[in-house]
CSV table of C-alpha atoms in Angstrom, one decimal:
chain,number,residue,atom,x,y,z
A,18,UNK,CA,0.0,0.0,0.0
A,19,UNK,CA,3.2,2.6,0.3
A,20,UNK,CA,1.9,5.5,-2.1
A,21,UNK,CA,4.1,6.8,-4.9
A,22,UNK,CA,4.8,10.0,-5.7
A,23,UNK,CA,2.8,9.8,-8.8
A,24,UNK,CA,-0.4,9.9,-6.8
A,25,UNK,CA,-0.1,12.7,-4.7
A,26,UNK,CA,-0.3,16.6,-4.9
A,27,UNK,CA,1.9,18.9,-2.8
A,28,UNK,CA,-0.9,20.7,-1.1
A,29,UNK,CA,-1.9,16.7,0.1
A,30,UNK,CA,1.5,15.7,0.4
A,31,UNK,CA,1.8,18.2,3.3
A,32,UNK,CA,-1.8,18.1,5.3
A,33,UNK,CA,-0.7,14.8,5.6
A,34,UNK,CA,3.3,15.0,5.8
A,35,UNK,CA,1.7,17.7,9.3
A,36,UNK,CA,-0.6,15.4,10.5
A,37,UNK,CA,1.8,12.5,10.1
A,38,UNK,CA,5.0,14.7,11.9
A,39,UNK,CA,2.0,15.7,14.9
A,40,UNK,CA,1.3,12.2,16.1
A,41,UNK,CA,5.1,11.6,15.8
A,42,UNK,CA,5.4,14.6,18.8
A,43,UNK,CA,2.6,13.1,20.3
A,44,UNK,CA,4.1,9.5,20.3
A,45,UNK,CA,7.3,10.7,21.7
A,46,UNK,CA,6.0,12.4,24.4
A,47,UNK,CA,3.2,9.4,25.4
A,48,UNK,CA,6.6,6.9,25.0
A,49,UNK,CA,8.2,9.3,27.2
A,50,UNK,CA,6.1,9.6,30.1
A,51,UNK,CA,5.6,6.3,30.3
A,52,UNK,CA,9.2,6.0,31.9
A,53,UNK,CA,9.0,2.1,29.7
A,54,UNK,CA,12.7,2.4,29.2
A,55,UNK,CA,12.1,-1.8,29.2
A,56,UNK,CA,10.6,-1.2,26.4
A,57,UNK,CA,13.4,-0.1,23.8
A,58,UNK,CA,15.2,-3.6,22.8
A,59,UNK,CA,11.4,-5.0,22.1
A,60,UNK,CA,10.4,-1.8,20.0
A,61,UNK,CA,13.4,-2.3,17.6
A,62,UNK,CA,13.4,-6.3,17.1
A,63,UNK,CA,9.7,-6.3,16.7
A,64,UNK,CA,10.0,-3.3,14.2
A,65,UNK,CA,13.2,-5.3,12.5
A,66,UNK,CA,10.6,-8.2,12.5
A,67,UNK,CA,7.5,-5.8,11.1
A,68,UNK,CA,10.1,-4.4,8.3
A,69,UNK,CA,11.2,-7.7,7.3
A,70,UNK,CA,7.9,-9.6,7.2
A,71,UNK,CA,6.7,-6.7,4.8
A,72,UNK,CA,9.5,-7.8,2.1
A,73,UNK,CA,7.0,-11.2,1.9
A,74,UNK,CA,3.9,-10.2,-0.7
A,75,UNK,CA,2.2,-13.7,-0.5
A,76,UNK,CA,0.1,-14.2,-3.7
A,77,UNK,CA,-3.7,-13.7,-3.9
A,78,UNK,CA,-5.2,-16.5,-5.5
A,79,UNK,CA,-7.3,-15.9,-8.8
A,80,UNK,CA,-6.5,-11.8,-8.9
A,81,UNK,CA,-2.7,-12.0,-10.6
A,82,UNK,CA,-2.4,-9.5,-7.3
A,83,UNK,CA,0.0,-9.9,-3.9
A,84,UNK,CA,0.0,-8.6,-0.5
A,85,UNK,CA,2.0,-8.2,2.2
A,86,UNK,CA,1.3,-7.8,6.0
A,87,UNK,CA,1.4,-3.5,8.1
A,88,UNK,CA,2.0,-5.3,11.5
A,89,UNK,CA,0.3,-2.6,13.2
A,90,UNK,CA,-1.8,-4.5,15.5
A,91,UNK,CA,1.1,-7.4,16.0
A,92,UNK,CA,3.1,-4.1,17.1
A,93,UNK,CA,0.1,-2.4,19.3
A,94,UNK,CA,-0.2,-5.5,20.9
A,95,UNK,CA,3.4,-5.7,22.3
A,96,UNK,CA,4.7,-2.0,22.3
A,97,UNK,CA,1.1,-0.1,23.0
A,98,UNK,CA,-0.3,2.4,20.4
A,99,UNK,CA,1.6,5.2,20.5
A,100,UNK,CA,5.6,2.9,20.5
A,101,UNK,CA,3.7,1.3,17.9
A,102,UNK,CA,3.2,4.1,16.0
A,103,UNK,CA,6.1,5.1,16.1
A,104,UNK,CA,7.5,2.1,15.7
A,105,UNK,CA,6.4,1.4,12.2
A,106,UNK,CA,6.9,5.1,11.1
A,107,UNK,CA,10.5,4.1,11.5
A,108,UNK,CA,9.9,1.3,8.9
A,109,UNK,CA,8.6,3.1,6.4
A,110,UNK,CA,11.1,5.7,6.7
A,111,UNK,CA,13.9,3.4,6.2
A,112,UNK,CA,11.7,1.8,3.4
A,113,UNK,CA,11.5,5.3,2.0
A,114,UNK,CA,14.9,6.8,2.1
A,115,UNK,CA,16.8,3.9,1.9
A,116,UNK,CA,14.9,1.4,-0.7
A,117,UNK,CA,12.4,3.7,-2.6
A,118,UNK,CA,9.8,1.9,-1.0
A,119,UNK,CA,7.1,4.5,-0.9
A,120,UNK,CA,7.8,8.3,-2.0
A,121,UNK,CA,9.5,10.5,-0.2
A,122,UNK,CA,6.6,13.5,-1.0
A,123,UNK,CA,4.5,11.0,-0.2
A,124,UNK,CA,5.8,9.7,2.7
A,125,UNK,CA,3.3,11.7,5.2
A,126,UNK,CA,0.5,10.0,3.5
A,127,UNK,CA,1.9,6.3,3.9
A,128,UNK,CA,2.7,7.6,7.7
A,129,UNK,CA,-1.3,7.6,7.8
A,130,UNK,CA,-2.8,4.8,6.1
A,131,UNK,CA,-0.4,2.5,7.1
A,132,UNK,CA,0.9,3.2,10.6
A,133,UNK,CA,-1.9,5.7,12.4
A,134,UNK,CA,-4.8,3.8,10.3
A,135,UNK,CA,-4.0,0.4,12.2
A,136,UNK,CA,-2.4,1.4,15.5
A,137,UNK,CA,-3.6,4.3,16.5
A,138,UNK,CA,-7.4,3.6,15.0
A,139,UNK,CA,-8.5,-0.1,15.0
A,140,UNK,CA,-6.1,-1.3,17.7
A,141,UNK,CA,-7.7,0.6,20.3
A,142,UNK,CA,-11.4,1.0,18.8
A,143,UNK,CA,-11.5,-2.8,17.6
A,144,UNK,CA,-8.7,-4.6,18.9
A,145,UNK,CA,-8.3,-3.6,22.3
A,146,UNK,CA,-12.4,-3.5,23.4
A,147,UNK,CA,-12.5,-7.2,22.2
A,148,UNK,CA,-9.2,-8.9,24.3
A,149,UNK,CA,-8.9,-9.2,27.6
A,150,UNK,CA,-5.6,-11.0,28.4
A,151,UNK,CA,-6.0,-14.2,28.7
A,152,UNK,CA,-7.9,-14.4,26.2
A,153,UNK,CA,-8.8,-17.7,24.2
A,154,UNK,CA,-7.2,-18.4,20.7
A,155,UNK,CA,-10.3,-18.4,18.8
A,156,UNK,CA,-10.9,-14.3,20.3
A,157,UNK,CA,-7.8,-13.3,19.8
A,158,UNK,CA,-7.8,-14.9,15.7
A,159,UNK,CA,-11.3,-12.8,15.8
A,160,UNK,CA,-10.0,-10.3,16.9
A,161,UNK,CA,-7.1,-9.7,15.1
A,162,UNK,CA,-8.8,-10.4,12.0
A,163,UNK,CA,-11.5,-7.8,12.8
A,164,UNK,CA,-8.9,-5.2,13.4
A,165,UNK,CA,-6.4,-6.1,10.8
A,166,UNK,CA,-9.0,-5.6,8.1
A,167,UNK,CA,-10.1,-2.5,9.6
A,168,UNK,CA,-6.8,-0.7,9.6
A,169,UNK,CA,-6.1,-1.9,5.9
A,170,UNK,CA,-9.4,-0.8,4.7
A,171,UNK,CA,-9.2,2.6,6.5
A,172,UNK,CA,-5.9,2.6,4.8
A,173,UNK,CA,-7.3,2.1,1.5
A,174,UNK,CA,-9.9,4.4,1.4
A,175,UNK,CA,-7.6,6.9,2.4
A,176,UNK,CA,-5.3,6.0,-0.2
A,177,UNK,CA,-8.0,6.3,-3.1
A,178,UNK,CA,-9.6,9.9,-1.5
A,179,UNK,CA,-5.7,11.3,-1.2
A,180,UNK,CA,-4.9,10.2,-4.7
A,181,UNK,CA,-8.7,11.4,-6.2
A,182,UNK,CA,-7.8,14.5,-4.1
A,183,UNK,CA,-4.5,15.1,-5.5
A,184,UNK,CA,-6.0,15.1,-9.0
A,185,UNK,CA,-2.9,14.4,-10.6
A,186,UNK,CA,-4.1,11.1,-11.9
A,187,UNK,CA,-7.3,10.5,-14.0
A,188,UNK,CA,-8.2,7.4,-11.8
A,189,UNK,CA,-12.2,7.5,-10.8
A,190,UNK,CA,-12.9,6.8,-7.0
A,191,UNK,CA,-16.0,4.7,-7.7
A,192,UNK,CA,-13.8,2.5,-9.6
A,193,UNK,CA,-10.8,2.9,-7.6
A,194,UNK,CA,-12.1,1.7,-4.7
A,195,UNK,CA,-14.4,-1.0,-6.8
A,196,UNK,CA,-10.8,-2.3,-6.3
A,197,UNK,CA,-9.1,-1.2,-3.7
A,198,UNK,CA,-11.0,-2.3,-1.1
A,199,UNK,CA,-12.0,-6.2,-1.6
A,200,UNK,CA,-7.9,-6.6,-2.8
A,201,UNK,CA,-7.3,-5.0,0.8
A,202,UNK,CA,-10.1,-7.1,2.5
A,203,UNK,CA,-8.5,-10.3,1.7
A,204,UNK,CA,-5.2,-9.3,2.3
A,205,UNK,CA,-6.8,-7.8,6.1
A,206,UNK,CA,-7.6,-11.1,6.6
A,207,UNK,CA,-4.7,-13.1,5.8
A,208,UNK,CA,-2.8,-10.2,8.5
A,209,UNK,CA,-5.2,-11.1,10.7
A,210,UNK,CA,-5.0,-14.9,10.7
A,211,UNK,CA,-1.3,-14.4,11.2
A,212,UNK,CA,-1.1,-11.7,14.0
A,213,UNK,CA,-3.2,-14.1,15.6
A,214,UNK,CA,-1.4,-16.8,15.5
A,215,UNK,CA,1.3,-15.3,16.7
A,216,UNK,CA,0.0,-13.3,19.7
A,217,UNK,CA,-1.4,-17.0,20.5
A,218,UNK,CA,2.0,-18.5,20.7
A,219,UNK,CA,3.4,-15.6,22.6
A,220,UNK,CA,0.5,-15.7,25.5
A,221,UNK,CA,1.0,-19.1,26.0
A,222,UNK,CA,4.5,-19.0,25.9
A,223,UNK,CA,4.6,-15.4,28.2
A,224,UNK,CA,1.8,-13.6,28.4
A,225,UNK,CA,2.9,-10.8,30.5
A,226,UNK,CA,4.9,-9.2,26.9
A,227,UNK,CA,1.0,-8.9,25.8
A,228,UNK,CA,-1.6,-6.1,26.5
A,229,UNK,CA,-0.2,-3.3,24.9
A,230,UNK,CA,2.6,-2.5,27.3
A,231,UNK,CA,-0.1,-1.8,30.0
A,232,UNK,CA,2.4,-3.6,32.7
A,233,UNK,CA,5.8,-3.0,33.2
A,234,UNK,CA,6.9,-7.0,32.3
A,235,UNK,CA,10.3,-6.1,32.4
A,236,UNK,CA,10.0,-5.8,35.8
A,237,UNK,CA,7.8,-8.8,36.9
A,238,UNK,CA,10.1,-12.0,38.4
A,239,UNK,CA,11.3,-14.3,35.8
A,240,UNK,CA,9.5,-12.5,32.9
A,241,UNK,CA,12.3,-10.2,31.8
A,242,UNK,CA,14.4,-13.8,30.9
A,243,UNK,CA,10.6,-15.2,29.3
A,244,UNK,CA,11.0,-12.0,27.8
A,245,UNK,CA,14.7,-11.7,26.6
A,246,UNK,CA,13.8,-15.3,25.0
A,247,UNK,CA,10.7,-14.5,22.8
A,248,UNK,CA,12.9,-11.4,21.7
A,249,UNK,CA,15.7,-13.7,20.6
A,250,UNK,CA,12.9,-15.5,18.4
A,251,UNK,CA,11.6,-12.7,16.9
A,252,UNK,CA,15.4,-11.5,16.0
A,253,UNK,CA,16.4,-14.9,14.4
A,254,UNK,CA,12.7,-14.6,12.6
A,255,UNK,CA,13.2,-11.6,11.1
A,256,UNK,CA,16.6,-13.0,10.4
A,257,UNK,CA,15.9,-15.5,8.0
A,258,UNK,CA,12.8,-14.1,6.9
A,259,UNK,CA,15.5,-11.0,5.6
A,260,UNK,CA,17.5,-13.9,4.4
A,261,UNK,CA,15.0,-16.1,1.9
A,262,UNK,CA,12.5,-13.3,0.9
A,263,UNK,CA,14.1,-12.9,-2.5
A,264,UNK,CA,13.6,-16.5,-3.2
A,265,UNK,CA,9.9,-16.7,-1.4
A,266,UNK,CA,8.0,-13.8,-2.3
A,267,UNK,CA,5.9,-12.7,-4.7
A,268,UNK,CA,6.2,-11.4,-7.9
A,269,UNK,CA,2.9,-10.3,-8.9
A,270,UNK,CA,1.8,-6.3,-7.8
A,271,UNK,CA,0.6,-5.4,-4.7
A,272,UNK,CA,-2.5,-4.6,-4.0
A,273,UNK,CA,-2.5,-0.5,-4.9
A,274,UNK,CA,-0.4,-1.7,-8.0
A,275,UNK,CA,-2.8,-4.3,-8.9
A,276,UNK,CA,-5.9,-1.3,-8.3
A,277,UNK,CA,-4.0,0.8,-10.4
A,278,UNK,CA,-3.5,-1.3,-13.7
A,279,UNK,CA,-7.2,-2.5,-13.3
A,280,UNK,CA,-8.4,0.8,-13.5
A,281,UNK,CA,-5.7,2.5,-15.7
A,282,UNK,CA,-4.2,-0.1,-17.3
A,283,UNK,CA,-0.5,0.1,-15.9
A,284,UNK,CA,0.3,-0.4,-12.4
A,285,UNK,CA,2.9,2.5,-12.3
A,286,UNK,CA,1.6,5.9,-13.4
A,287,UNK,CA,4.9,7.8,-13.9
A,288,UNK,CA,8.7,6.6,-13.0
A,289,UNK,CA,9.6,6.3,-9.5
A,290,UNK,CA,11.1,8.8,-7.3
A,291,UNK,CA,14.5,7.7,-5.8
A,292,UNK,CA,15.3,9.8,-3.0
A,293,UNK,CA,19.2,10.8,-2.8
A,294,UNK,CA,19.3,8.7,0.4
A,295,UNK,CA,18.2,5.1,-1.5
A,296,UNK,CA,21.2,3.5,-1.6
A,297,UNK,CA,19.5,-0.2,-2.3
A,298,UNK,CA,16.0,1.4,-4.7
A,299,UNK,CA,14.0,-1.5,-5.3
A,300,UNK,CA,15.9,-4.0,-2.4
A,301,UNK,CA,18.2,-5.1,-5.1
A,302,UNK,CA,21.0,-6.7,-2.9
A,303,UNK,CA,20.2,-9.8,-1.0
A,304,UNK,CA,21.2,-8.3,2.0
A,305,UNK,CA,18.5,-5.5,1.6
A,306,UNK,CA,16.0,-6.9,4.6
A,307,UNK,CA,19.4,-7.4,7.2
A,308,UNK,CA,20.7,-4.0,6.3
A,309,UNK,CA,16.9,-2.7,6.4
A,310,UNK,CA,16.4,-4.7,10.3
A,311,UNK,CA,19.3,-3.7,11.5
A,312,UNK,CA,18.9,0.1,10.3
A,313,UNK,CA,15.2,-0.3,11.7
A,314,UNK,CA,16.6,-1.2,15.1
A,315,UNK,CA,19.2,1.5,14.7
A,316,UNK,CA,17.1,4.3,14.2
A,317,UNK,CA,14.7,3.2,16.9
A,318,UNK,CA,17.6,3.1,19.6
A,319,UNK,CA,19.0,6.5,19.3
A,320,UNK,CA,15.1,7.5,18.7
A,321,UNK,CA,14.0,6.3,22.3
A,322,UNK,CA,18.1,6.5,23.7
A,323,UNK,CA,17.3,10.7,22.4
A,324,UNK,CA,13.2,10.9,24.4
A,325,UNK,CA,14.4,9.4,27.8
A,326,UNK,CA,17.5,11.0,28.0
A,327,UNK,CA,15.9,14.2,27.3
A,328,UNK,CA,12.7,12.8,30.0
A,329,UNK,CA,15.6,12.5,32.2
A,330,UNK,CA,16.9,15.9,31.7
A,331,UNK,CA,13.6,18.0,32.4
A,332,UNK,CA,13.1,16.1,35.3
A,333,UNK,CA,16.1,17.0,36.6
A,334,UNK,CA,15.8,20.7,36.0
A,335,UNK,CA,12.0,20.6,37.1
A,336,UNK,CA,13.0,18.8,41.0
């Protein structure tokens, strides 16, 4: 779903470039006062894993179309809304600047669909009213189904009224969205099934790293070595899910590619933007999703290392 420069106007391109930079502030300051400094090594292998897991587009059966998973509500459900948020902006901006993943004008709009659509709006509004840790396997698939095609569908209408907004392209929103949105539903669901499958294996494996960073698990006895564990899975997943996506995923478009060519007849409306930065456009090298994780987990540490140490600071001069 990362918009392209193609689709987007400046005037759009900066309402939401605002909007996106506003919750950012906001995210920073809610990750802040929370005092979670616990929280930091979890935020960057889960957002290594989130970055690497979206390298996969799985094929859609009988469309010629591909998806590939946000990880909003996996990351909502282990970091709380706001790290989340600001956890998977981090993604896409390495996406963006790094691999042309996503334009850099339209970077603020991706910010939105993608990361604010699913953790900020159907992780608390659809997720969160509906689990109540523990929770049984069967609610929490539910649930995460429910919420996972929310956020991708609020995405995808947001991505067909920017672009219709924009009017740089010719592309109808009737028949845009004719598109856009059962493309999204299915791959909403697939998300789902998998964010719940995996928030299944964690509760039963250590449920106190679940419920949206509501406790402080790094401090409970024996969960911060429950908790050092799951984190080492995570970091080997994303590890050799970095390692085989070349040979794994899919070649067909995704699902705004696919949207496009159906209603315009080519999935790319103009060439691609490479921002100065992109050292890897297109994840050409086979090391693309380790250089992408680890850069992920980079940014993310001197990110948080920056808001506490700064939390620590102004408490200091406010005693």
């Amino acid at each position: 779903m990362h918009m392209a420069d193609a689709l987007v106007s400046p005037p759009v391109a900066i309402m939401a470039g605002v909007a996106a930079v506003s919750l950012l502030v906001v995210a920073t300051r809610k990750v802040a006062r929370s005092n979670r400094t616990d929280i930091i090594p979890m935020m960057g292998v889960m957002g290594a894993f989130v970055f690497a897991a979206q390298m996969i587009n799985f094929s859609i059966p009988g469309t010629g179309s591909s998806g590939h998973i946000i990880g909003g509500i996996l990351l909502a459900a282990f970091l709380g809304p706001w790290a989340a948020y600001l956890t998977l902006c981090s993604v896409l901006m390495i996406q963006c600047l790094v691999f042309a993943d996503g334009g850099l004008m339209a970077l603020g709009c991706n910010m939105i669909n993608m990361a604010a659509m699913s953790t900020l709006v159907a992780y608390p509004l659809i997720f969160r009213p509906l689990v109540h840790y523990p929770a049984s396997g069967v609610r929490l698939l539910t649930a995460s189904i429910l919420a996972s095609v929310a956020g991708l569908e609020l995405g995808a209408l947001l991505v067909s009224a920017e672009t219709v907004a924009s009017g740089i392209t010719a592309l109808p929103l009737s028949k845009f969205l004719l598109f856009m949105l059962p493309i999204h539903l299915v791959i909403g669901v697939c998300e789902g099934v998998a964010t719940g499958l995996v928030l299944a294996f964690v509760q039963r494996y250590n449920a106190p790293l679940l419920g949206g960073a509501t406790v402080g698990w790094g401090a409970m006895p024996g969960a911060r070595r429950r908790s050092k564990r799951v984190m080492w899975i995570f970091g080997i997943a994303a590890l050799v899910l970095a390692a085989v996506f070349t040979w794994v995923a899919s070649a067909n478009p995704d699902g705004l590619e696919w949207s496009i060519e159906k209603v315009a007849g080519v999935a790319e409306l103009a060439p691609a933007s490479v921002p100065a930065t992109a050292f890897m456009p297109d994840y050409e090298s086979h090391f693309a999703g380790i250089v992408g994780g680890v850069l992920v987990m980079a940014m993310l540490w001197a990110i948080t290392t920056v808001i506490f140490r700064r939390r620590r600071v102004h408490r200091k001069y406010s005693e």
